[in-house]
Amino acid sequence: MGTTNDDGPRTALTRDRVLRAALALADRDGLAGLTIRTLAQELDSKPMSLYYYVATKDQILDGIVDLVFAEVHLPVVGNPWRQEMEHRARSMRAVLARHRWAVGLLESRAAPGPATLRHHDATLGTLRRAGFSLRATAHAYALLDSYIYGFALQEAALPLAGVDSVAEVAAPIMERFADGQYPWMVEIAEGVVMQPGYDFAEEFEHGLELILDAITPH
Amino acid sequence: MGTTNDDGPRTALTRDRVLRAALALADRDGLAGLTIRTLAQELDSKPMSLYYYVATKDQILDGIVDLVFAEVHLPVVGNPWRQEMEHRARSMRAVLARHRWAVGLLESRAAPGPATLRHHDATLGTLRRAGFSLRATAHAYALLDSYIYGFALQEAALPLAGVDSVAEVAAPIMERFADGQYPWMVEIAEGVVMQPGYDFAEEFEHGLELILDAITPH
DNA sequence: CGTCGTTTCGTACATTGTACGATACGCTAC
DNA sequence: GTAGCGTATCGTACAATGTACGAAACGACG
């Protein structure tokens, strides 16, 4: 598992293969682990060989961000907006939970790929077709995406690498607050976060429903 | 302006001075520009000298994140919750707009500083004192922070370096969609984003009001 | 003046992205 | 075959980064 690759006749290199390997590597080792050299190793190749398919590492980042967007449910323009927005939101959260490194990159890429553009277009179209005014669409989109991205950001920050409950992580931290310095944090930690069965991911649904209920076509 | 520093008797180095210089440097050159070497230059010192006050660069990041949190309005436990949450949200957004590099780091630091802890504690306390149940507090907090962070994330991604209107940036991008590939994006761009006077930052207020209206102590 | 704790720094190394140019490969034209 | 050429691969090298290690400079007190 630790070593790199077996032998076997190397499949021909491809821009697509490079990007998919980069995606897998980022998932496994994080963004910092995504290195031209290790990526080349993973592909049973050499660093400079990748540059035949990709001009710069930034293009690799652009590429894997678009791959991530491609995984998100594409809303169907014409379908009931509430159902589609719910589906899209859940899907996006799941995808971003799968690719924890992606949240910080999603919106920061200057060169959005086709899947990214398709996604935005379909989402906007769904709202418009459902009767949302132009401004209402802009408001709804900003609100929804802010919530989704922000939630994913917090979720990605949780240090939950193969941990059963949040309590395992929170407990040692909370011990340092045993003096009464941060009473409210302790209260919430003990009363909610560290309760058996608590799952931060479920918070997502609560907020999503609240937001969707508050949104109207105007 | 391009050169580094004038002469003058160098002020004594301090952990605090190092952190403040790091903060300023990150604001000026971005996270990537925050380098031990340039930071040392900025302080009229040498790279390895900084390591007397700071064990690792990660500690610098921890430090400036806490400085950022210190800039955010600290809610007053006991005050009306809605007013305090509004104030905190606006303040946080402004701070994160000032320090665009910070959004991705805020929640990802494993070692939260005192200002960070105080901030979370005061926010939770304000909700609790206003009658929010434990679970309602957790829900409200997750919802609000998700929205704020997500909004800041999108805002930070906007390539608005000294640009008057979003239109200046959006126009050239939209031209590439002149074919009918992404009709809904074009529609929104032309009908909203590129309208004179449009300011994405104002979207923040809309969403914030919606969310605060939807929140209840339960 | 000597001694010792505090503070500063010079040198060096491993790791990163990638520029540049050489090589290897697979085909077509003679 | 073999000469040539476009496609694909790679070896070497360089600049920039964080920081380990140990030496030096400094300052106060005996």
Coordinates of C-alpha atoms (C1' of nucleotides) in Angstrom, one line a residue:
Chain A
M1 CA 0.0 0.0 0.0
G2 CA 2.8 2.3 0.8
T3 CA 4.8 1.5 -2.3
T4 CA 4.0 3.0 -5.6
N5 CA 3.1 0.8 -8.5
D6 CA 3.4 -2.7 -9.9
D7 CA 4.8 -3.3 -13.3
G8 CA 2.6 -4.3 -16.1
P9 CA 2.6 -2.6 -19.5
R10 CA 2.1 1.1 -18.9
T11 CA -1.1 2.5 -20.3
A12 CA -0.5 5.3 -22.7
L13 CA -0.4 8.7 -21.0
T14 CA -3.3 11.0 -21.6
R15 CA -4.4 14.4 -20.4
D16 CA -7.4 12.7 -19.0
R17 CA -5.4 10.0 -17.2
V18 CA -3.1 12.7 -15.8
L19 CA -6.1 14.6 -14.4
R20 CA -7.8 11.5 -13.0
A21 CA -4.7 10.4 -11.3
A22 CA -4.2 13.9 -9.9
L23 CA -7.8 13.8 -8.5
A24 CA -7.1 10.5 -6.9
L25 CA -3.8 11.6 -5.5
A26 CA -5.4 14.8 -4.0
D27 CA -8.1 12.7 -2.4
R28 CA -5.5 10.4 -0.9
D29 CA -2.8 12.7 0.2
G30 CA -4.5 16.1 0.2
L31 CA -3.6 19.1 -1.9
A32 CA -0.1 19.3 -0.4
G33 CA 0.5 15.8 -1.4
L34 CA -0.4 16.5 -5.0
T35 CA 3.0 16.9 -6.4
I36 CA 4.2 16.7 -9.9
R37 CA 6.8 14.1 -8.9
T38 CA 4.6 11.8 -6.9
L39 CA 1.9 12.2 -9.6
A40 CA 4.4 11.0 -12.2
Q41 CA 5.3 8.1 -10.0
E42 CA 1.7 7.2 -9.6
L43 CA 1.4 7.2 -13.4
D44 CA 4.6 5.1 -13.6
S45 CA 6.1 8.0 -15.5
K46 CA 8.5 10.9 -15.0
P47 CA 7.8 14.4 -13.9
M48 CA 8.5 16.2 -17.1
S49 CA 6.5 13.8 -19.2
L50 CA 3.3 15.1 -17.7
Y51 CA 4.0 18.5 -19.1
Y52 CA 3.3 17.3 -22.6
Y53 CA -0.3 17.1 -21.7
V54 CA -0.5 20.0 -19.3
A55 CA 1.1 23.4 -19.5
T56 CA 1.4 24.0 -15.8
K57 CA 0.4 22.6 -12.5
D58 CA -2.3 25.3 -12.3
Q59 CA -3.9 23.6 -15.3
I60 CA -4.0 20.4 -13.4
L61 CA -5.9 22.2 -10.6
D62 CA -8.3 23.7 -13.1
G63 CA -8.8 20.2 -14.4
I64 CA -9.5 18.4 -11.2
V65 CA -11.9 21.2 -10.1
D66 CA -13.9 20.6 -13.2
L67 CA -13.9 16.9 -12.6
V68 CA -15.3 17.6 -9.2
F69 CA -18.0 19.8 -10.6
A70 CA -18.8 17.0 -13.0
E71 CA -19.7 14.8 -10.1
V72 CA -22.4 17.1 -8.8
H73 CA -26.0 16.5 -9.8
L74 CA -26.9 18.7 -12.8
P75 CA -30.3 20.3 -12.2
V76 CA -32.8 19.7 -14.9
V77 CA -34.2 22.9 -16.2
G78 CA -38.0 22.7 -16.0
N79 CA -38.2 20.4 -13.1
P80 CA -39.7 21.8 -9.8
W81 CA -37.1 24.2 -8.5
R82 CA -37.3 23.2 -4.8
Q83 CA -36.7 19.5 -5.5
E84 CA -33.8 20.3 -7.9
M85 CA -32.1 22.7 -5.5
E86 CA -32.4 20.3 -2.7
H87 CA -30.9 17.6 -4.8
R88 CA -28.1 19.8 -6.1
A89 CA -27.3 21.0 -2.6
R90 CA -27.1 17.5 -1.1
S91 CA -25.1 16.3 -4.0
M92 CA -22.7 19.2 -3.8
R93 CA -22.1 18.7 -0.1
A94 CA -21.5 15.0 -0.6
V95 CA -19.0 15.6 -3.4
L96 CA -17.2 18.2 -1.4
A97 CA -17.0 15.9 1.6
R98 CA -15.5 13.3 -0.7
H99 CA -12.9 15.8 -2.0
R100 CA -12.1 17.8 1.1
W101 CA -9.3 19.7 -0.6
A102 CA -11.7 21.1 -3.2
V103 CA -13.7 23.6 -1.3
G104 CA -10.9 26.2 -1.3
L105 CA -10.3 25.8 -5.0
L106 CA -13.8 25.6 -6.4
E107 CA -14.5 29.3 -6.8
S108 CA -10.9 30.5 -7.0
R109 CA -10.1 29.1 -10.4
A110 CA -9.8 31.8 -13.0
A111 CA -10.5 29.4 -15.8
P112 CA -13.7 27.5 -15.2
G113 CA -14.1 24.3 -17.2
P114 CA -17.1 23.1 -19.2
A115 CA -18.6 21.0 -16.4
T116 CA -18.4 24.0 -14.1
L117 CA -20.1 26.2 -16.6
R118 CA -22.7 23.7 -17.4
H119 CA -23.5 23.3 -13.7
H120 CA -23.9 27.0 -13.1
D121 CA -26.0 27.4 -16.2
A122 CA -28.3 24.6 -15.3
T123 CA -28.8 25.8 -11.8
L124 CA -29.6 29.3 -12.9
G125 CA -31.9 28.0 -15.6
T126 CA -33.8 25.9 -13.2
L127 CA -34.6 28.9 -11.0
R128 CA -35.5 31.2 -13.9
R129 CA -37.8 28.6 -15.5
A130 CA -39.5 28.3 -12.1
G131 CA -40.5 31.9 -12.3
F132 CA -37.7 33.5 -10.3
S133 CA -37.0 37.1 -11.3
L134 CA -33.5 38.0 -12.4
R135 CA -32.7 39.5 -9.1
A136 CA -34.5 36.8 -7.1
T137 CA -32.4 34.3 -8.9
A138 CA -29.2 36.1 -8.1
H139 CA -30.2 36.3 -4.4
A140 CA -31.1 32.7 -4.2
Y141 CA -28.0 31.5 -5.9
A142 CA -25.7 33.6 -3.8
L143 CA -27.5 32.5 -0.6
L144 CA -27.5 28.8 -1.5
D145 CA -23.9 28.6 -2.7
S146 CA -22.7 30.6 0.3
Y147 CA -24.4 28.1 2.6
I148 CA -23.2 25.0 0.8
Y149 CA -19.6 26.2 0.4
G150 CA -19.4 27.5 3.9
F151 CA -20.8 24.3 5.4
A152 CA -18.4 22.2 3.3
L153 CA -15.6 24.4 4.4
Q154 CA -16.4 23.8 8.1
E155 CA -16.9 20.1 7.4
A156 CA -13.6 19.9 5.7
A157 CA -11.8 21.4 8.6
L158 CA -13.1 18.8 11.1
P159 CA -10.2 16.6 11.9
L160 CA -12.2 13.4 11.4
A161 CA -9.8 11.0 9.8
G162 CA -11.4 7.6 10.6
V163 CA -12.8 8.7 13.9
D164 CA -16.1 7.2 15.1
S165 CA -17.5 10.2 16.9
V166 CA -16.8 13.9 17.2
A167 CA -16.5 13.3 20.9
E168 CA -13.2 11.5 20.4
V169 CA -11.7 14.6 19.0
A170 CA -13.5 17.1 21.1
A171 CA -12.9 15.6 24.4
P172 CA -9.2 16.2 24.7
I173 CA -9.6 19.7 23.4
M174 CA -12.3 20.5 25.9
E175 CA -10.2 19.3 28.8
R176 CA -8.0 22.3 28.3
F177 CA -11.0 24.4 29.1
A178 CA -11.7 22.7 32.4
D179 CA -11.2 26.0 34.1
G180 CA -14.2 28.3 33.5
Q181 CA -12.6 30.3 30.7
Y182 CA -15.0 29.3 27.9
P183 CA -18.1 28.1 29.7
W184 CA -20.4 28.3 26.7
M185 CA -18.2 26.3 24.5
V186 CA -17.9 23.6 27.1
E187 CA -21.7 23.6 27.5
I188 CA -22.3 23.1 23.8
A189 CA -19.5 20.6 23.5
E190 CA -20.8 18.5 26.3
G191 CA -24.5 19.0 25.7
V192 CA -24.5 18.6 21.9
V193 CA -21.3 17.9 20.1
M194 CA -20.1 15.1 22.3
Q195 CA -23.4 13.5 22.8
P196 CA -23.4 10.0 21.4
G197 CA -24.8 9.8 17.9
Y198 CA -24.2 13.5 17.2
D199 CA -23.3 14.0 13.5
F200 CA -22.3 17.4 12.3
A201 CA -23.3 16.5 8.8
E202 CA -27.0 16.4 9.8
E203 CA -26.8 20.1 10.6
F204 CA -26.8 20.5 6.9
E205 CA -30.3 19.4 6.4
H206 CA -31.7 21.8 9.0
G207 CA -30.1 24.8 7.5
L208 CA -30.9 23.8 4.0
E209 CA -34.6 23.4 4.8
L210 CA -34.7 26.8 6.5
I211 CA -33.1 28.5 3.6
L212 CA -35.2 26.8 0.9
D213 CA -38.3 27.7 2.9
A214 CA -37.2 31.3 3.0
I215 CA -36.6 31.6 -0.7
T216 CA -39.3 32.7 -3.0
P217 CA -39.5 33.6 -6.6
H218 CA -40.4 37.1 -5.6
Chain B
M1 CA 7.5 51.3 -2.7
G2 CA 9.0 48.3 -4.4
T3 CA 12.2 48.3 -2.3
T4 CA 12.1 46.9 1.1
N5 CA 12.9 49.1 4.1
D6 CA 14.7 52.2 5.1
D7 CA 17.4 52.2 7.7
G8 CA 16.8 53.6 11.1
P9 CA 17.6 51.7 14.3
R10 CA 15.8 48.4 14.0
T11 CA 13.1 47.9 16.6
A12 CA 13.7 44.8 18.7
L13 CA 12.1 41.7 17.3
T14 CA 9.1 40.3 19.1
R15 CA 6.8 37.4 18.5
D16 CA 4.0 40.0 18.3
R17 CA 6.0 42.1 15.8
V18 CA 6.6 39.0 13.7
L19 CA 3.0 38.1 13.6
R20 CA 1.8 41.6 12.8
A21 CA 4.3 41.9 10.0
A22 CA 3.2 38.5 8.7
L23 CA -0.4 39.7 8.7
A24 CA 0.5 42.8 6.8
L25 CA 2.5 40.8 4.3
A26 CA -0.3 38.4 3.7
D27 CA -2.7 41.2 3.2
R28 CA -0.3 42.8 0.7
D29 CA 1.1 39.8 -1.2
G30 CA -1.4 37.0 -0.4
L31 CA -0.8 33.8 1.3
A32 CA 1.7 32.7 -1.3
G33 CA 3.7 35.9 -0.8
L34 CA 4.0 35.2 2.9
T35 CA 7.4 33.8 3.0
I36 CA 9.9 33.4 5.8
R37 CA 12.5 35.2 3.7
T38 CA 10.4 38.1 2.6
L39 CA 8.9 38.4 6.1
A40 CA 12.4 38.6 7.5
Q41 CA 13.3 41.3 5.0
E42 CA 10.2 43.2 5.9
L43 CA 11.3 43.1 9.5
D44 CA 14.8 44.1 8.5
S45 CA 16.1 40.9 9.8
K46 CA 17.2 37.4 8.6
P47 CA 15.1 34.3 8.0
M48 CA 16.4 32.2 10.8
S49 CA 16.1 35.0 13.4
L50 CA 12.3 34.7 13.3
Y51 CA 12.5 31.1 14.4
Y52 CA 13.5 32.3 17.8
Y53 CA 10.0 33.6 18.4
V54 CA 8.1 31.0 16.4
A55 CA 8.7 27.3 16.2
T56 CA 7.4 26.8 12.7
K57 CA 5.7 28.7 9.9
D58 CA 2.5 26.9 10.9
Q59 CA 2.6 28.8 14.1
I60 CA 2.7 32.0 12.2
L61 CA -0.4 31.0 10.4
D62 CA -2.1 30.1 13.7
G63 CA -1.0 33.5 15.0
I64 CA -2.3 35.6 12.1
V65 CA -5.6 33.7 12.1
D66 CA -6.1 34.6 15.7
L67 CA -5.2 38.2 14.9
V68 CA -8.0 38.2 12.3
F69 CA -10.5 36.8 14.8
A70 CA -9.5 39.6 17.2
E71 CA -10.7 42.1 14.6
V72 CA -14.2 40.7 14.6
H73 CA -16.9 42.3 16.8
L74 CA -17.2 40.3 20.0
P75 CA -20.9 39.8 20.8
V76 CA -22.0 40.9 24.2
V77 CA -23.6 38.1 26.1
G78 CA -26.9 39.4 27.4
N79 CA -27.6 41.8 24.5
P80 CA -30.5 41.2 22.1
W81 CA -29.4 38.2 20.1
R82 CA -30.6 39.4 16.7
Q83 CA -28.8 42.7 16.9
E84 CA -25.6 41.0 18.1
M85 CA -25.7 38.3 15.5
E86 CA -26.2 40.9 12.8
H87 CA -23.4 43.0 14.0
R88 CA -21.1 40.0 14.3
A89 CA -22.0 38.7 10.8
R90 CA -21.4 42.1 9.2
S91 CA -18.1 42.6 11.1
M92 CA -16.9 39.1 10.2
R93 CA -17.7 39.7 6.5
A94 CA -15.8 43.0 6.5
V95 CA -12.8 41.5 8.2
L96 CA -12.7 38.6 5.8
A97 CA -13.0 41.0 2.9
R98 CA -10.0 42.9 4.3
H99 CA -8.0 39.7 4.7
R100 CA -9.0 37.7 1.6
W101 CA -6.4 35.0 2.3
A102 CA -8.0 34.2 5.7
V103 CA -11.2 32.4 4.7
G104 CA -9.5 29.1 3.9
L105 CA -7.5 29.2 7.0
L106 CA -10.0 30.3 9.6
E107 CA -11.5 26.9 10.4
S108 CA -8.6 24.7 9.4
R109 CA -6.2 25.6 12.1
A110 CA -5.8 22.8 14.6
A111 CA -4.6 25.2 17.4
P112 CA -7.2 27.9 17.9
G113 CA -5.9 31.0 19.6
P114 CA -7.4 32.9 22.5
A115 CA -9.2 35.5 20.4
T116 CA -10.7 32.7 18.4
L117 CA -11.9 30.9 21.4
R118 CA -13.3 34.1 23.0
H119 CA -15.1 34.8 19.9
H120 CA -16.8 31.4 19.7
D121 CA -17.6 31.5 23.3
A122 CA -19.2 34.9 23.2
T123 CA -21.3 34.0 20.2
L124 CA -22.6 30.8 21.7
G125 CA -23.2 32.6 25.0
T126 CA -25.3 35.3 23.4
L127 CA -27.6 32.8 21.8
R128 CA -27.9 30.7 24.9
R129 CA -28.7 33.7 27.1
A130 CA -31.3 34.8 24.6
G131 CA -33.2 31.6 25.3
F132 CA -31.9 29.3 22.5
S133 CA -31.9 25.7 23.4
L134 CA -28.7 23.8 23.2
R135 CA -29.7 22.2 19.9
A136 CA -31.2 25.4 18.5
T137 CA -27.9 27.1 19.3
A138 CA -25.9 24.5 17.5
H139 CA -28.2 24.8 14.5
A140 CA -28.1 28.6 14.4
Y141 CA -24.4 28.7 14.8
A142 CA -23.7 26.2 12.0
L143 CA -26.1 28.0 9.7
L144 CA -24.8 31.4 10.3
D145 CA -21.2 30.5 10.1
S146 CA -21.7 28.5 7.0
Y147 CA -23.4 31.4 5.3
I148 CA -20.8 33.9 6.4
Y149 CA -17.8 31.8 5.5
G150 CA -19.3 30.7 2.2
F151 CA -20.1 34.2 1.3
A152 CA -16.6 35.4 2.2
L153 CA -15.2 32.5 0.2
Q154 CA -17.1 33.6 -3.0
E155 CA -16.2 37.2 -2.4
A156 CA -12.5 36.4 -2.0
A157 CA -12.6 34.5 -5.3
L158 CA -13.8 37.5 -7.2
P159 CA -10.9 38.9 -9.2
L160 CA -11.6 42.5 -8.1
A161 CA -8.2 44.1 -7.7
G162 CA -8.9 47.8 -8.0
V163 CA -11.8 47.4 -10.4
D164 CA -14.7 49.7 -10.4
S165 CA -17.5 47.4 -11.4
V166 CA -18.0 43.7 -11.7
A167 CA -18.9 44.4 -15.3
E168 CA -15.3 45.2 -16.2
V169 CA -14.3 41.7 -15.2
A170 CA -17.4 39.9 -16.4
A171 CA -17.7 41.4 -19.9
P172 CA -14.6 39.7 -21.5
I173 CA -15.6 36.4 -19.9
M174 CA -19.1 36.6 -21.2
E175 CA -18.0 37.3 -24.7
R176 CA -16.7 33.8 -24.9
F177 CA -20.2 32.6 -24.4
A178 CA -21.6 34.6 -27.3
D179 CA -22.7 31.4 -28.9
G180 CA -25.8 30.1 -27.1
Q181 CA -24.0 27.6 -24.9
Y182 CA -24.7 29.0 -21.6
P183 CA -27.8 31.2 -22.1
W184 CA -28.8 31.4 -18.4
M185 CA -25.4 32.6 -17.3
V186 CA -25.4 35.2 -20.0
E187 CA -28.9 36.3 -19.0
I188 CA -27.9 36.8 -15.4
A189 CA -24.6 38.4 -16.3
E190 CA -26.2 41.0 -18.5
G191 CA -29.4 41.5 -16.5
V192 CA -27.9 41.7 -13.1
V193 CA -24.2 41.3 -12.6
M194 CA -23.1 43.7 -15.3
Q195 CA -25.8 46.3 -14.6
P196 CA -24.3 49.6 -13.5
G197 CA -24.2 49.9 -9.7
Y198 CA -24.4 46.2 -9.1
D199 CA -22.4 45.2 -6.0
F200 CA -22.1 41.6 -5.0
A201 CA -21.4 42.6 -1.4
E202 CA -24.9 43.8 -1.1
E203 CA -26.2 40.3 -1.6
F204 CA -24.9 39.6 1.8
E205 CA -27.5 41.6 3.5
H206 CA -30.4 39.9 1.7
G207 CA -29.3 36.4 2.7
L208 CA -28.4 37.5 6.2
E209 CA -31.9 38.9 6.9
L210 CA -33.5 35.8 5.4
I211 CA -31.5 33.6 7.7
L212 CA -32.0 35.7 10.8
D213 CA -35.7 35.8 10.2
A214 CA -35.8 32.1 9.9
I215 CA -33.9 31.4 13.1
T216 CA -35.9 30.9 16.3
P217 CA -34.9 30.0 19.8
H218 CA -37.1 26.9 19.5
Chain C
dC1 C1' 37.3 41.2 32.5
dG2 C1' 35.0 36.7 32.2
dT3 C1' 30.8 34.1 32.1
dC4 C1' 26.4 32.8 30.9
dG5 C1' 21.7 33.3 29.1
dT6 C1' 19.4 35.6 25.3
dT7 C1' 19.1 36.7 20.7
dT8 C1' 20.7 36.7 15.9
dC9 C1' 22.2 34.7 11.9
dG10 C1' 25.3 31.9 8.0
dT11 C1' 25.4 27.8 5.8
dA12 C1' 23.4 23.8 4.1
dC13 C1' 19.8 20.4 2.7
dA14 C1' 15.7 18.5 1.0
dT15 C1' 11.6 19.5 -1.7
dT16 C1' 9.0 22.0 -5.0
dG17 C1' 7.6 23.7 -10.1
dT18 C1' 9.4 23.8 -14.4
dA19 C1' 12.8 25.6 -18.5
dC20 C1' 15.6 23.6 -21.9
dG21 C1' 17.2 20.5 -24.8
dA22 C1' 18.1 15.7 -25.9
dT23 C1' 16.3 11.2 -26.8
dA24 C1' 13.1 7.5 -28.1
dC25 C1' 9.2 6.0 -30.8
dG26 C1' 6.1 5.2 -34.8
dC27 C1' 5.0 6.2 -39.2
dT28 C1' 5.3 7.4 -44.1
dA29 C1' 8.2 8.2 -48.5
dC30 C1' 11.7 6.6 -51.1
Chain D
dG1 C1' 15.7 -1.1 -45.5
dT2 C1' 16.4 3.7 -44.2
dA3 C1' 16.0 8.6 -44.0
dG4 C1' 13.0 11.8 -42.2
dC5 C1' 9.7 13.8 -39.2
dG6 C1' 6.0 14.6 -35.9
dT7 C1' 4.6 12.8 -31.4
dA8 C1' 5.8 11.6 -26.9
dT9 C1' 9.1 10.9 -23.1
dC10 C1' 12.6 12.1 -20.2
dG11 C1' 17.5 13.8 -17.8
dT12 C1' 19.5 17.6 -16.0
dA13 C1' 19.5 21.8 -13.9
dC14 C1' 17.9 26.1 -11.5
dA15 C1' 15.5 29.0 -8.5
dA16 C1' 12.6 29.3 -4.4
dT17 C1' 10.9 27.4 -0.2
dG18 C1' 10.9 25.7 5.0
dT19 C1' 14.0 24.8 8.4
dA20 C1' 18.0 21.9 11.0
dC21 C1' 22.3 22.8 13.0
dG22 C1' 25.6 25.2 15.1
dA23 C1' 28.2 29.4 15.5
dA24 C1' 28.4 34.1 16.6
dA25 C1' 27.1 38.5 18.8
dC26 C1' 25.2 40.8 22.6
dG27 C1' 24.1 42.2 27.4
dA28 C1' 23.9 42.0 32.3
dC29 C1' 26.0 40.6 36.3
dG30 C1' 29.9 38.6 39.0

